[in-house]
Amino acid sequence: MILINLLPHREAARKLRRDLFNVNLGAAALVGGVLAVIVFLWYQAQISGQQDKNQLLQTEIKRFDEQIKDIAGLEAEITALRARQQAVEDLQADRNLPVHLLTELVKQLPDGVYIASLRELNQNVTLQGVAQSNERVSELLRNLANNSPWFARPELVEIVAGSVALSPRDQRRVANFTIRVRLMRASEAEKMRAAASTAASAAAATPVKP
């Protein structure tokens, strides 16, 4: 006996496939939503953690800024103390400046040069004198510039030809000069002396080419 199915099986199959598709689509949407929520929560946790780290860093930066300000203030105080200490040392050393001035000046005066007047103001010394010739004045300038750490930047202000009467019949031509030179403090002279010693040592150590 032949059985014939007269029900609309194709429609039923399509409905079944459509229902399965809808169920799978809903499940996929649900899984996607759950995954999206998980990813969102994970990112939120990462952002929150990074914000906490940033806040901690900001707090540490502020603390370090305060410490830097304190250090800068201490450095300024130390600099001021050193400046005051140097000023006191310079004042103590300056008490002997007139002695060094006269001692070094006597050493550097060439023969035939005579100092008529000497003035010192704020370490600037003005010398007025008489020399037998212009060459003697040039020699004095070289001595002040090169031979003593106590003098620096000698400057010829003026030189005027003149004459001096040794006797009624003996008239000699002379050079009246004015020189300005800076008198160095003890600390400055010590630095110049050390620099000259170093230069001399370097020159002595340099081999001479045959």
mmCIF file with all atom_site columns, C-alpha atoms in Angstrom:
data_model
loop_
_atom_site.group_PDB
_atom_site.id
_atom_site.type_symbol
_atom_site.label_atom_id
_atom_site.label_alt_id
_atom_site.label_comp_id
_atom_site.label_asym_id
_atom_site.label_entity_id
_atom_site.label_seq_id
_atom_site.pdbx_PDB_ins_code
_atom_site.Cartn_x
_atom_site.Cartn_y
_atom_site.Cartn_z
_atom_site.occupancy
_atom_site.B_iso_or_equiv
_atom_site.pdbx_formal_charge
_atom_site.auth_seq_id
_atom_site.auth_comp_id
_atom_site.auth_asym_id
_atom_site.auth_atom_id
_atom_site.pdbx_PDB_model_num
ATOM 1   C CA . MET A 1 1   ? 0.000   0.000   0.000  1.00 0.00 ? 1   MET A CA 1
ATOM 2   C CA . ILE A 1 2   ? 1.458   3.383   -0.959 1.00 0.00 ? 2   ILE A CA 1
ATOM 3   C CA . LEU A 1 3   ? 1.339   6.173   1.656  1.00 0.00 ? 3   LEU A CA 1
ATOM 4   C CA . ILE A 1 4   ? 1.111   9.698   0.378  1.00 0.00 ? 4   ILE A CA 1
ATOM 5   C CA . ASN A 1 5   ? 1.930   12.638  2.694  1.00 0.00 ? 5   ASN A CA 1
ATOM 6   C CA . LEU A 1 6   ? -0.476  15.379  1.808  1.00 0.00 ? 6   LEU A CA 1
ATOM 7   C CA . LEU A 1 7   ? 0.819   17.820  4.539  1.00 0.00 ? 7   LEU A CA 1
ATOM 8   C CA . PRO A 1 8   ? 2.835   20.884  3.418  1.00 0.00 ? 8   PRO A CA 1
ATOM 9   C CA . HIS A 1 9   ? 6.178   19.416  4.472  1.00 0.00 ? 9   HIS A CA 1
ATOM 10  C CA . ARG A 1 10  ? 8.221   21.986  2.536  1.00 0.00 ? 10  ARG A CA 1
ATOM 11  C CA . GLU A 1 11  ? 6.554   24.825  4.402  1.00 0.00 ? 11  GLU A CA 1
ATOM 12  C CA . ALA A 1 12  ? 7.198   23.025  7.661  1.00 0.00 ? 12  ALA A CA 1
ATOM 13  C CA . ALA A 1 13  ? 10.867  22.505  6.780  1.00 0.00 ? 13  ALA A CA 1
ATOM 14  C CA . ARG A 1 14  ? 11.286  26.128  5.846  1.00 0.00 ? 14  ARG A CA 1
ATOM 15  C CA . LYS A 1 15  ? 9.616   27.201  9.083  1.00 0.00 ? 15  LYS A CA 1
ATOM 16  C CA . LEU A 1 16  ? 11.913  24.898  11.032 1.00 0.00 ? 16  LEU A CA 1
ATOM 17  C CA . ARG A 1 17  ? 15.001  26.303  9.302  1.00 0.00 ? 17  ARG A CA 1
ATOM 18  C CA . ARG A 1 18  ? 13.734  29.851  9.855  1.00 0.00 ? 18  ARG A CA 1
ATOM 19  C CA . ASP A 1 19  ? 13.169  29.132  13.538 1.00 0.00 ? 19  ASP A CA 1
ATOM 20  C CA . LEU A 1 20  ? 16.635  27.597  13.885 1.00 0.00 ? 20  LEU A CA 1
ATOM 21  C CA . PHE A 1 21  ? 18.163  30.611  12.126 1.00 0.00 ? 21  PHE A CA 1
ATOM 22  C CA . ASN A 1 22  ? 16.316  32.980  14.446 1.00 0.00 ? 22  ASN A CA 1
ATOM 23  C CA . VAL A 1 23  ? 17.444  31.003  17.475 1.00 0.00 ? 23  VAL A CA 1
ATOM 24  C CA . ASN A 1 24  ? 21.065  30.963  16.251 1.00 0.00 ? 24  ASN A CA 1
ATOM 25  C CA . LEU A 1 25  ? 20.877  34.666  15.455 1.00 0.00 ? 25  LEU A CA 1
ATOM 26  C CA . GLY A 1 26  ? 19.527  35.431  18.909 1.00 0.00 ? 26  GLY A CA 1
ATOM 27  C CA . ALA A 1 27  ? 22.175  33.275  20.522 1.00 0.00 ? 27  ALA A CA 1
ATOM 28  C CA . ALA A 1 28  ? 24.903  34.951  18.486 1.00 0.00 ? 28  ALA A CA 1
ATOM 29  C CA . ALA A 1 29  ? 23.525  38.369  19.429 1.00 0.00 ? 29  ALA A CA 1
ATOM 30  C CA . LEU A 1 30  ? 23.420  37.351  23.063 1.00 0.00 ? 30  LEU A CA 1
ATOM 31  C CA . VAL A 1 31  ? 26.985  35.996  22.971 1.00 0.00 ? 31  VAL A CA 1
ATOM 32  C CA . GLY A 1 32  ? 28.129  39.157  21.120 1.00 0.00 ? 32  GLY A CA 1
ATOM 33  C CA . GLY A 1 33  ? 26.452  41.345  23.709 1.00 0.00 ? 33  GLY A CA 1
ATOM 34  C CA . VAL A 1 34  ? 28.034  39.390  26.551 1.00 0.00 ? 34  VAL A CA 1
ATOM 35  C CA . LEU A 1 35  ? 31.449  39.640  24.873 1.00 0.00 ? 35  LEU A CA 1
ATOM 36  C CA . ALA A 1 36  ? 30.935  43.359  24.251 1.00 0.00 ? 36  ALA A CA 1
ATOM 37  C CA . VAL A 1 37  ? 30.036  43.880  27.921 1.00 0.00 ? 37  VAL A CA 1
ATOM 38  C CA . ILE A 1 38  ? 33.080  41.876  29.006 1.00 0.00 ? 38  ILE A CA 1
ATOM 39  C CA . VAL A 1 39  ? 35.392  43.852  26.688 1.00 0.00 ? 39  VAL A CA 1
ATOM 40  C CA . PHE A 1 40  ? 33.816  47.130  27.822 1.00 0.00 ? 40  PHE A CA 1
ATOM 41  C CA . LEU A 1 41  ? 34.276  46.220  31.481 1.00 0.00 ? 41  LEU A CA 1
ATOM 42  C CA . TRP A 1 42  ? 37.870  45.143  30.798 1.00 0.00 ? 42  TRP A CA 1
ATOM 43  C CA . TYR A 1 43  ? 38.653  48.434  29.067 1.00 0.00 ? 43  TYR A CA 1
ATOM 44  C CA . GLN A 1 44  ? 36.973  50.343  31.869 1.00 0.00 ? 44  GLN A CA 1
ATOM 45  C CA . ALA A 1 45  ? 39.102  48.481  34.377 1.00 0.00 ? 45  ALA A CA 1
ATOM 46  C CA . GLN A 1 46  ? 42.252  49.284  32.360 1.00 0.00 ? 46  GLN A CA 1
ATOM 47  C CA . ILE A 1 47  ? 41.268  52.958  32.066 1.00 0.00 ? 47  ILE A CA 1
ATOM 48  C CA . SER A 1 48  ? 40.497  53.166  35.765 1.00 0.00 ? 48  SER A CA 1
ATOM 49  C CA . GLY A 1 49  ? 43.827  51.545  36.598 1.00 0.00 ? 49  GLY A CA 1
ATOM 50  C CA . GLN A 1 50  ? 45.679  53.931  34.303 1.00 0.00 ? 50  GLN A CA 1
ATOM 51  C CA . GLN A 1 51  ? 43.867  56.892  35.821 1.00 0.00 ? 51  GLN A CA 1
ATOM 52  C CA . ASP A 1 52  ? 44.881  55.713  39.279 1.00 0.00 ? 52  ASP A CA 1
ATOM 53  C CA . LYS A 1 53  ? 48.488  55.449  38.066 1.00 0.00 ? 53  LYS A CA 1
ATOM 54  C CA . ASN A 1 54  ? 48.275  58.909  36.528 1.00 0.00 ? 54  ASN A CA 1
ATOM 55  C CA . GLN A 1 55  ? 46.910  60.315  39.757 1.00 0.00 ? 55  GLN A CA 1
ATOM 56  C CA . LEU A 1 56  ? 49.722  58.676  41.687 1.00 0.00 ? 56  LEU A CA 1
ATOM 57  C CA . LEU A 1 57  ? 52.244  60.099  39.233 1.00 0.00 ? 57  LEU A CA 1
ATOM 58  C CA . GLN A 1 58  ? 50.722  63.572  39.539 1.00 0.00 ? 58  GLN A CA 1
ATOM 59  C CA . THR A 1 59  ? 50.954  63.337  43.322 1.00 0.00 ? 59  THR A CA 1
ATOM 60  C CA . GLU A 1 60  ? 54.600  62.246  43.145 1.00 0.00 ? 60  GLU A CA 1
ATOM 61  C CA . ILE A 1 61  ? 55.380  64.998  40.622 1.00 0.00 ? 61  ILE A CA 1
ATOM 62  C CA . LYS A 1 62  ? 53.892  67.612  42.947 1.00 0.00 ? 62  LYS A CA 1
ATOM 63  C CA . ARG A 1 63  ? 55.915  66.220  45.833 1.00 0.00 ? 63  ARG A CA 1
ATOM 64  C CA . PHE A 1 64  ? 59.098  66.301  43.750 1.00 0.00 ? 64  PHE A CA 1
ATOM 65  C CA . ASP A 1 65  ? 58.306  69.856  42.630 1.00 0.00 ? 65  ASP A CA 1
ATOM 66  C CA . GLU A 1 66  ? 58.104  70.905  46.271 1.00 0.00 ? 66  GLU A CA 1
ATOM 67  C CA . GLN A 1 67  ? 61.416  69.180  46.960 1.00 0.00 ? 67  GLN A CA 1
ATOM 68  C CA . ILE A 1 68  ? 62.985  70.884  43.929 1.00 0.00 ? 68  ILE A CA 1
ATOM 69  C CA . LYS A 1 69  ? 61.773  74.257  45.205 1.00 0.00 ? 69  LYS A CA 1
ATOM 70  C CA . ASP A 1 70  ? 63.284  73.487  48.597 1.00 0.00 ? 70  ASP A CA 1
ATOM 71  C CA . ILE A 1 71  ? 66.583  72.447  46.961 1.00 0.00 ? 71  ILE A CA 1
ATOM 72  C CA . ALA A 1 72  ? 66.594  75.576  44.793 1.00 0.00 ? 72  ALA A CA 1
ATOM 73  C CA . GLY A 1 73  ? 66.033  77.681  47.898 1.00 0.00 ? 73  GLY A CA 1
ATOM 74  C CA . LEU A 1 74  ? 68.896  75.911  49.682 1.00 0.00 ? 74  LEU A CA 1
ATOM 75  C CA . GLU A 1 75  ? 71.171  76.400  46.667 1.00 0.00 ? 75  GLU A CA 1
ATOM 76  C CA . ALA A 1 76  ? 70.318  80.101  46.618 1.00 0.00 ? 76  ALA A CA 1
ATOM 77  C CA . GLU A 1 77  ? 71.106  80.349  50.334 1.00 0.00 ? 77  GLU A CA 1
ATOM 78  C CA . ILE A 1 78  ? 74.387  78.466  49.827 1.00 0.00 ? 78  ILE A CA 1
ATOM 79  C CA . THR A 1 79  ? 75.308  80.774  46.936 1.00 0.00 ? 79  THR A CA 1
ATOM 80  C CA . ALA A 1 80  ? 74.529  83.836  49.042 1.00 0.00 ? 80  ALA A CA 1
ATOM 81  C CA . LEU A 1 81  ? 76.576  82.446  51.946 1.00 0.00 ? 81  LEU A CA 1
ATOM 82  C CA . ARG A 1 82  ? 79.508  81.743  49.629 1.00 0.00 ? 82  ARG A CA 1
ATOM 83  C CA . ALA A 1 83  ? 79.269  85.261  48.197 1.00 0.00 ? 83  ALA A CA 1
ATOM 84  C CA . ARG A 1 84  ? 79.288  86.747  51.700 1.00 0.00 ? 84  ARG A CA 1
ATOM 85  C CA . GLN A 1 85  ? 82.182  84.512  52.683 1.00 0.00 ? 85  GLN A CA 1
ATOM 86  C CA . GLN A 1 86  ? 84.120  85.576  49.581 1.00 0.00 ? 86  GLN A CA 1
ATOM 87  C CA . ALA A 1 87  ? 83.368  89.218  50.338 1.00 0.00 ? 87  ALA A CA 1
ATOM 88  C CA . VAL A 1 88  ? 84.710  88.823  53.875 1.00 0.00 ? 88  VAL A CA 1
ATOM 89  C CA . GLU A 1 89  ? 87.814  87.034  52.593 1.00 0.00 ? 89  GLU A CA 1
ATOM 90  C CA . ASP A 1 90  ? 88.361  89.755  49.984 1.00 0.00 ? 90  ASP A CA 1
ATOM 91  C CA . LEU A 1 91  ? 88.026  92.469  52.618 1.00 0.00 ? 91  LEU A CA 1
ATOM 92  C CA . GLN A 1 92  ? 90.551  90.701  54.826 1.00 0.00 ? 92  GLN A CA 1
ATOM 93  C CA . ALA A 1 93  ? 92.925  90.246  51.884 1.00 0.00 ? 93  ALA A CA 1
ATOM 94  C CA . ASP A 1 94  ? 92.417  93.843  50.700 1.00 0.00 ? 94  ASP A CA 1
ATOM 95  C CA . ARG A 1 95  ? 93.983  95.112  53.898 1.00 0.00 ? 95  ARG A CA 1
ATOM 96  C CA . ASN A 1 96  ? 97.342  94.061  52.456 1.00 0.00 ? 96  ASN A CA 1
ATOM 97  C CA . LEU A 1 97  ? 96.724  95.482  48.980 1.00 0.00 ? 97  LEU A CA 1
ATOM 98  C CA . PRO A 1 98  ? 98.685  98.719  49.595 1.00 0.00 ? 98  PRO A CA 1
ATOM 99  C CA . VAL A 1 99  ? 101.676 96.643  50.670 1.00 0.00 ? 99  VAL A CA 1
ATOM 100 C CA . HIS A 1 100 ? 101.469 94.468  47.552 1.00 0.00 ? 100 HIS A CA 1
ATOM 101 C CA . LEU A 1 101 ? 100.973 97.563  45.396 1.00 0.00 ? 101 LEU A CA 1
ATOM 102 C CA . LEU A 1 102 ? 104.113 99.307  46.622 1.00 0.00 ? 102 LEU A CA 1
ATOM 103 C CA . THR A 1 103 ? 106.196 96.113  46.716 1.00 0.00 ? 103 THR A CA 1
ATOM 104 C CA . GLU A 1 104 ? 105.276 95.026  43.200 1.00 0.00 ? 104 GLU A CA 1
ATOM 105 C CA . LEU A 1 105 ? 105.579 98.533  41.805 1.00 0.00 ? 105 LEU A CA 1
ATOM 106 C CA . VAL A 1 106 ? 109.142 98.805  43.074 1.00 0.00 ? 106 VAL A CA 1
ATOM 107 C CA . LYS A 1 107 ? 109.950 95.455  41.472 1.00 0.00 ? 107 LYS A CA 1
ATOM 108 C CA . GLN A 1 108 ? 108.503 96.409  38.082 1.00 0.00 ? 108 GLN A CA 1
ATOM 109 C CA . LEU A 1 109 ? 109.966 99.928  37.756 1.00 0.00 ? 109 LEU A CA 1
ATOM 110 C CA . PRO A 1 110 ? 112.743 99.979  35.147 1.00 0.00 ? 110 PRO A CA 1
ATOM 111 C CA . ASP A 1 111 ? 115.842 102.068 35.627 1.00 0.00 ? 111 ASP A CA 1
ATOM 112 C CA . GLY A 1 112 ? 115.266 105.645 34.585 1.00 0.00 ? 112 GLY A CA 1
ATOM 113 C CA . VAL A 1 113 ? 111.579 105.710 35.565 1.00 0.00 ? 113 VAL A CA 1
ATOM 114 C CA . TYR A 1 114 ? 110.353 107.727 38.545 1.00 0.00 ? 114 TYR A CA 1
ATOM 115 C CA . ILE A 1 115 ? 106.839 107.829 40.020 1.00 0.00 ? 115 ILE A CA 1
ATOM 116 C CA . ALA A 1 116 ? 105.720 111.325 41.014 1.00 0.00 ? 116 ALA A CA 1
ATOM 117 C CA . SER A 1 117 ? 102.185 110.482 42.237 1.00 0.00 ? 117 SER A CA 1
ATOM 118 C CA . LEU A 1 118 ? 100.038 107.402 42.811 1.00 0.00 ? 118 LEU A CA 1
ATOM 119 C CA . ARG A 1 119 ? 96.264  107.188 43.283 1.00 0.00 ? 119 ARG A CA 1
ATOM 120 C CA . GLU A 1 120 ? 94.147  104.077 43.922 1.00 0.00 ? 120 GLU A CA 1
ATOM 121 C CA . LEU A 1 121 ? 90.349  103.933 43.676 1.00 0.00 ? 121 LEU A CA 1
ATOM 122 C CA . ASN A 1 122 ? 88.318  100.720 43.555 1.00 0.00 ? 122 ASN A CA 1
ATOM 123 C CA . GLN A 1 123 ? 91.439  98.745  42.606 1.00 0.00 ? 123 GLN A CA 1
ATOM 124 C CA . ASN A 1 124 ? 92.177  101.122 39.721 1.00 0.00 ? 124 ASN A CA 1
ATOM 125 C CA . VAL A 1 125 ? 95.642  102.631 40.165 1.00 0.00 ? 125 VAL A CA 1
ATOM 126 C CA . THR A 1 126 ? 96.717  105.784 38.344 1.00 0.00 ? 126 THR A CA 1
ATOM 127 C CA . LEU A 1 127 ? 100.480 106.361 38.094 1.00 0.00 ? 127 LEU A CA 1
ATOM 128 C CA . GLN A 1 128 ? 102.029 109.657 37.098 1.00 0.00 ? 128 GLN A CA 1
ATOM 129 C CA . GLY A 1 129 ? 105.743 109.908 36.630 1.00 0.00 ? 129 GLY A CA 1
ATOM 130 C CA . VAL A 1 130 ? 108.786 110.804 34.600 1.00 0.00 ? 130 VAL A CA 1
ATOM 131 C CA . ALA A 1 131 ? 110.884 108.554 32.384 1.00 0.00 ? 131 ALA A CA 1
ATOM 132 C CA . GLN A 1 132 ? 114.157 109.121 30.632 1.00 0.00 ? 132 GLN A CA 1
ATOM 133 C CA . SER A 1 133 ? 112.584 108.056 27.310 1.00 0.00 ? 133 SER A CA 1
ATOM 134 C CA . ASN A 1 134 ? 109.466 106.635 25.702 1.00 0.00 ? 134 ASN A CA 1
ATOM 135 C CA . GLU A 1 135 ? 111.192 103.243 25.608 1.00 0.00 ? 135 GLU A CA 1
ATOM 136 C CA . ARG A 1 136 ? 111.388 103.236 29.411 1.00 0.00 ? 136 ARG A CA 1
ATOM 137 C CA . VAL A 1 137 ? 107.627 103.857 29.579 1.00 0.00 ? 137 VAL A CA 1
ATOM 138 C CA . SER A 1 138 ? 107.023 100.972 27.157 1.00 0.00 ? 138 SER A CA 1
ATOM 139 C CA . GLU A 1 139 ? 109.192 98.728  29.315 1.00 0.00 ? 139 GLU A CA 1
ATOM 140 C CA . LEU A 1 140 ? 107.173 99.682  32.397 1.00 0.00 ? 140 LEU A CA 1
ATOM 141 C CA . LEU A 1 141 ? 103.932 98.810  30.575 1.00 0.00 ? 141 LEU A CA 1
ATOM 142 C CA . ARG A 1 142 ? 105.336 95.415  29.563 1.00 0.00 ? 142 ARG A CA 1
ATOM 143 C CA . ASN A 1 143 ? 106.470 94.708  33.124 1.00 0.00 ? 143 ASN A CA 1
ATOM 144 C CA . LEU A 1 144 ? 103.075 95.579  34.555 1.00 0.00 ? 144 LEU A CA 1
ATOM 145 C CA . ALA A 1 145 ? 101.321 93.407  31.965 1.00 0.00 ? 145 ALA A CA 1
ATOM 146 C CA . ASN A 1 146 ? 103.561 90.331  32.035 1.00 0.00 ? 146 ASN A CA 1
ATOM 147 C CA . ASN A 1 147 ? 105.745 90.151  35.123 1.00 0.00 ? 147 ASN A CA 1
ATOM 148 C CA . SER A 1 148 ? 103.351 90.449  38.050 1.00 0.00 ? 148 SER A CA 1
ATOM 149 C CA . PRO A 1 149 ? 100.098 88.684  38.937 1.00 0.00 ? 149 PRO A CA 1
ATOM 150 C CA . TRP A 1 150 ? 99.085  91.718  40.991 1.00 0.00 ? 150 TRP A CA 1
ATOM 151 C CA . PHE A 1 151 ? 98.625  93.994  37.986 1.00 0.00 ? 151 PHE A CA 1
ATOM 152 C CA . ALA A 1 152 ? 96.316  93.625  34.981 1.00 0.00 ? 152 ALA A CA 1
ATOM 153 C CA . ARG A 1 153 ? 95.339  95.617  31.898 1.00 0.00 ? 153 ARG A CA 1
ATOM 154 C CA . PRO A 1 154 ? 97.891  98.456  32.073 1.00 0.00 ? 154 PRO A CA 1
ATOM 155 C CA . GLU A 1 155 ? 96.868  101.393 29.898 1.00 0.00 ? 155 GLU A CA 1
ATOM 156 C CA . LEU A 1 156 ? 98.902  104.361 28.806 1.00 0.00 ? 156 LEU A CA 1
ATOM 157 C CA . VAL A 1 157 ? 96.646  107.367 29.364 1.00 0.00 ? 157 VAL A CA 1
ATOM 158 C CA . GLU A 1 158 ? 99.063  109.984 28.040 1.00 0.00 ? 158 GLU A CA 1
ATOM 159 C CA . ILE A 1 159 ? 102.732 110.668 27.458 1.00 0.00 ? 159 ILE A CA 1
ATOM 160 C CA . VAL A 1 160 ? 104.079 114.197 27.011 1.00 0.00 ? 160 VAL A CA 1
ATOM 161 C CA . ALA A 1 161 ? 107.586 115.265 26.131 1.00 0.00 ? 161 ALA A CA 1
ATOM 162 C CA . GLY A 1 162 ? 109.215 117.543 28.657 1.00 0.00 ? 162 GLY A CA 1
ATOM 163 C CA . SER A 1 163 ? 112.561 118.589 30.051 1.00 0.00 ? 163 SER A CA 1
ATOM 164 C CA . VAL A 1 164 ? 114.230 118.585 33.420 1.00 0.00 ? 164 VAL A CA 1
ATOM 165 C CA . ALA A 1 165 ? 117.102 120.817 34.557 1.00 0.00 ? 165 ALA A CA 1
ATOM 166 C CA . LEU A 1 166 ? 119.831 118.903 36.312 1.00 0.00 ? 166 LEU A CA 1
ATOM 167 C CA . SER A 1 167 ? 121.868 122.092 36.480 1.00 0.00 ? 167 SER A CA 1
ATOM 168 C CA . PRO A 1 168 ? 121.658 125.562 34.946 1.00 0.00 ? 168 PRO A CA 1
ATOM 169 C CA . ARG A 1 169 ? 123.553 124.278 31.910 1.00 0.00 ? 169 ARG A CA 1
ATOM 170 C CA . ASP A 1 170 ? 122.308 120.662 31.845 1.00 0.00 ? 170 ASP A CA 1
ATOM 171 C CA . GLN A 1 171 ? 118.807 120.257 30.412 1.00 0.00 ? 171 GLN A CA 1
ATOM 172 C CA . ARG A 1 172 ? 117.557 116.709 29.807 1.00 0.00 ? 172 ARG A CA 1
ATOM 173 C CA . ARG A 1 173 ? 114.610 115.672 27.670 1.00 0.00 ? 173 ARG A CA 1
ATOM 174 C CA . VAL A 1 174 ? 112.160 113.393 29.530 1.00 0.00 ? 174 VAL A CA 1
ATOM 175 C CA . ALA A 1 175 ? 108.757 111.782 29.021 1.00 0.00 ? 175 ALA A CA 1
ATOM 176 C CA . ASN A 1 176 ? 105.983 112.695 31.445 1.00 0.00 ? 176 ASN A CA 1
ATOM 177 C CA . PHE A 1 177 ? 103.490 109.836 31.510 1.00 0.00 ? 177 PHE A CA 1
ATOM 178 C CA . THR A 1 178 ? 100.219 108.777 33.071 1.00 0.00 ? 178 THR A CA 1
ATOM 179 C CA . ILE A 1 179 ? 99.428  105.058 33.309 1.00 0.00 ? 179 ILE A CA 1
ATOM 180 C CA . ARG A 1 180 ? 96.284  103.386 34.579 1.00 0.00 ? 180 ARG A CA 1
ATOM 181 C CA . VAL A 1 181 ? 96.453  99.758  35.774 1.00 0.00 ? 181 VAL A CA 1
ATOM 182 C CA . ARG A 1 182 ? 94.162  97.435  37.714 1.00 0.00 ? 182 ARG A CA 1
ATOM 183 C CA . LEU A 1 183 ? 95.354  96.100  41.056 1.00 0.00 ? 183 LEU A CA 1
ATOM 184 C CA . MET A 1 184 ? 94.258  92.486  41.554 1.00 0.00 ? 184 MET A CA 1
ATOM 185 C CA . ARG A 1 185 ? 92.885  91.061  44.779 1.00 0.00 ? 185 ARG A CA 1
ATOM 186 C CA . ALA A 1 186 ? 94.755  88.262  46.524 1.00 0.00 ? 186 ALA A CA 1
ATOM 187 C CA . SER A 1 187 ? 92.345  85.592  45.225 1.00 0.00 ? 187 SER A CA 1
ATOM 188 C CA . GLU A 1 188 ? 92.612  86.938  41.670 1.00 0.00 ? 188 GLU A CA 1
ATOM 189 C CA . ALA A 1 189 ? 96.395  87.155  41.871 1.00 0.00 ? 189 ALA A CA 1
ATOM 190 C CA . GLU A 1 190 ? 96.550  83.571  43.121 1.00 0.00 ? 190 GLU A CA 1
ATOM 191 C CA . LYS A 1 191 ? 94.476  82.396  40.143 1.00 0.00 ? 191 LYS A CA 1
ATOM 192 C CA . MET A 1 192 ? 96.715  84.277  37.723 1.00 0.00 ? 192 MET A CA 1
ATOM 193 C CA . ARG A 1 193 ? 99.815  82.843  39.409 1.00 0.00 ? 193 ARG A CA 1
ATOM 194 C CA . ALA A 1 194 ? 98.402  79.309  39.133 1.00 0.00 ? 194 ALA A CA 1
ATOM 195 C CA . ALA A 1 195 ? 97.487  79.836  35.470 1.00 0.00 ? 195 ALA A CA 1
ATOM 196 C CA . ALA A 1 196 ? 100.987 81.139  34.697 1.00 0.00 ? 196 ALA A CA 1
ATOM 197 C CA . SER A 1 197 ? 102.548 78.164  36.488 1.00 0.00 ? 197 SER A CA 1
ATOM 198 C CA . THR A 1 198 ? 100.371 75.730  34.514 1.00 0.00 ? 198 THR A CA 1
ATOM 199 C CA . ALA A 1 199 ? 101.281 77.420  31.235 1.00 0.00 ? 199 ALA A CA 1
ATOM 200 C CA . ALA A 1 200 ? 104.972 77.308  32.127 1.00 0.00 ? 200 ALA A CA 1
ATOM 201 C CA . SER A 1 201 ? 104.750 73.623  33.005 1.00 0.00 ? 201 SER A CA 1
ATOM 202 C CA . ALA A 1 202 ? 102.975 72.864  29.731 1.00 0.00 ? 202 ALA A CA 1
ATOM 203 C CA . ALA A 1 203 ? 105.592 74.785  27.772 1.00 0.00 ? 203 ALA A CA 1
ATOM 204 C CA . ALA A 1 204 ? 108.401 72.926  29.544 1.00 0.00 ? 204 ALA A CA 1
ATOM 205 C CA . ALA A 1 205 ? 106.757 69.568  28.809 1.00 0.00 ? 205 ALA A CA 1
ATOM 206 C CA . THR A 1 206 ? 106.382 70.308  25.092 1.00 0.00 ? 206 THR A CA 1
ATOM 207 C CA . PRO A 1 207 ? 109.218 68.609  23.162 1.00 0.00 ? 207 PRO A CA 1
ATOM 208 C CA . VAL A 1 208 ? 111.417 70.933  21.150 1.00 0.00 ? 208 VAL A CA 1
ATOM 209 C CA . LYS A 1 209 ? 111.604 70.040  17.469 1.00 0.00 ? 209 LYS A CA 1
ATOM 210 C CA . PRO A 1 210 ? 115.165 69.681  16.153 1.00 0.00 ? 210 PRO A CA 1
#
